[in-house]
């Protein structure tokens, strides 16, 4: 699983591409600034996989990409202090 934590006005799209160049996972954030998670992703073949983060609707900004190996990420939103 991969999570892109967005900063500012970025509305991110996260794509996972297999060694043959085919996309195997894709997700887009609902609103700018919200984190976006894709996965779990199964790698069907050995090789180099690419995680691509782009901005949709001409949005730009910074992000932090996190990778989780052998785990599932739940897509929850809200105040983490509560």
XYZ file of C-alpha atoms in Angstrom:
82
model
C 0.000 0.000 0.000
C 1.082 3.567 -0.655
C -0.134 6.811 0.906
C 0.566 10.310 -0.409
C 0.144 12.937 2.307
C -0.522 16.147 0.433
C 0.534 19.602 1.497
C -1.251 22.716 0.331
C -3.379 22.725 -2.798
C -2.169 19.479 -4.392
C -4.915 17.083 -5.516
C -2.839 13.974 -6.020
C -3.246 10.961 -8.231
C -1.162 7.902 -7.291
C -0.429 5.256 -9.913
C 1.549 2.005 -9.548
C 3.170 0.742 -12.751
C 4.436 -2.830 -13.253
C 7.762 -3.837 -14.894
C 6.052 -4.017 -18.322
C 4.843 -0.410 -18.052
C 1.212 -1.281 -17.321
C -0.692 0.510 -14.542
C -1.855 -1.971 -11.895
C -3.317 0.477 -9.356
C -4.659 4.014 -9.560
C -6.468 6.354 -7.194
C -7.149 10.081 -6.979
C -7.801 12.214 -3.908
C -11.309 13.593 -3.546
C -10.199 17.087 -2.548
C -6.990 19.087 -2.503
C -4.865 18.557 0.575
C -6.453 15.234 1.577
C -4.258 12.141 1.839
C -4.736 9.530 -0.865
C -4.102 5.789 -0.428
C -3.715 3.073 -3.039
C -3.531 -0.601 -2.214
C -2.981 -3.163 -1.175
C -0.990 -3.768 -4.331
C 0.132 -7.277 -5.312
C 3.257 -7.495 -7.438
C 2.403 -10.269 -9.908
C 5.928 -10.560 -11.348
C 9.488 -9.821 -10.248
C 11.045 -6.593 -11.449
C 11.032 -2.858 -10.975
C 7.728 -1.193 -10.058
C 7.186 2.563 -10.276
C 4.992 4.670 -7.997
C 3.999 7.864 -9.790
C 2.419 10.862 -8.028
C 0.922 13.615 -10.183
C -1.385 16.563 -9.587
C -4.832 16.522 -11.194
C -6.687 19.578 -12.527
C -3.352 21.422 -12.893
C -2.828 21.297 -9.122
C 0.697 21.520 -7.749
C 2.277 21.151 -4.356
C 4.405 19.008 -2.123
C 3.675 15.536 -0.792
C 5.157 12.828 1.382
C 4.939 9.304 -0.045
C 4.794 6.409 2.410
C 5.061 2.718 1.484
C 3.640 -0.044 3.660
C 4.897 -3.580 3.081
C 2.680 -6.544 3.981
C 0.041 -4.365 5.623
C -3.269 -2.700 4.773
C -3.890 1.034 5.090
C -7.368 2.148 6.050
C -8.724 5.232 4.308
C -10.048 7.248 7.235
C -10.300 11.000 7.468
C -10.856 13.239 10.434
C -9.055 14.775 13.338
C -6.329 12.374 14.541
C -6.434 14.014 17.981
C -9.939 12.688 18.630
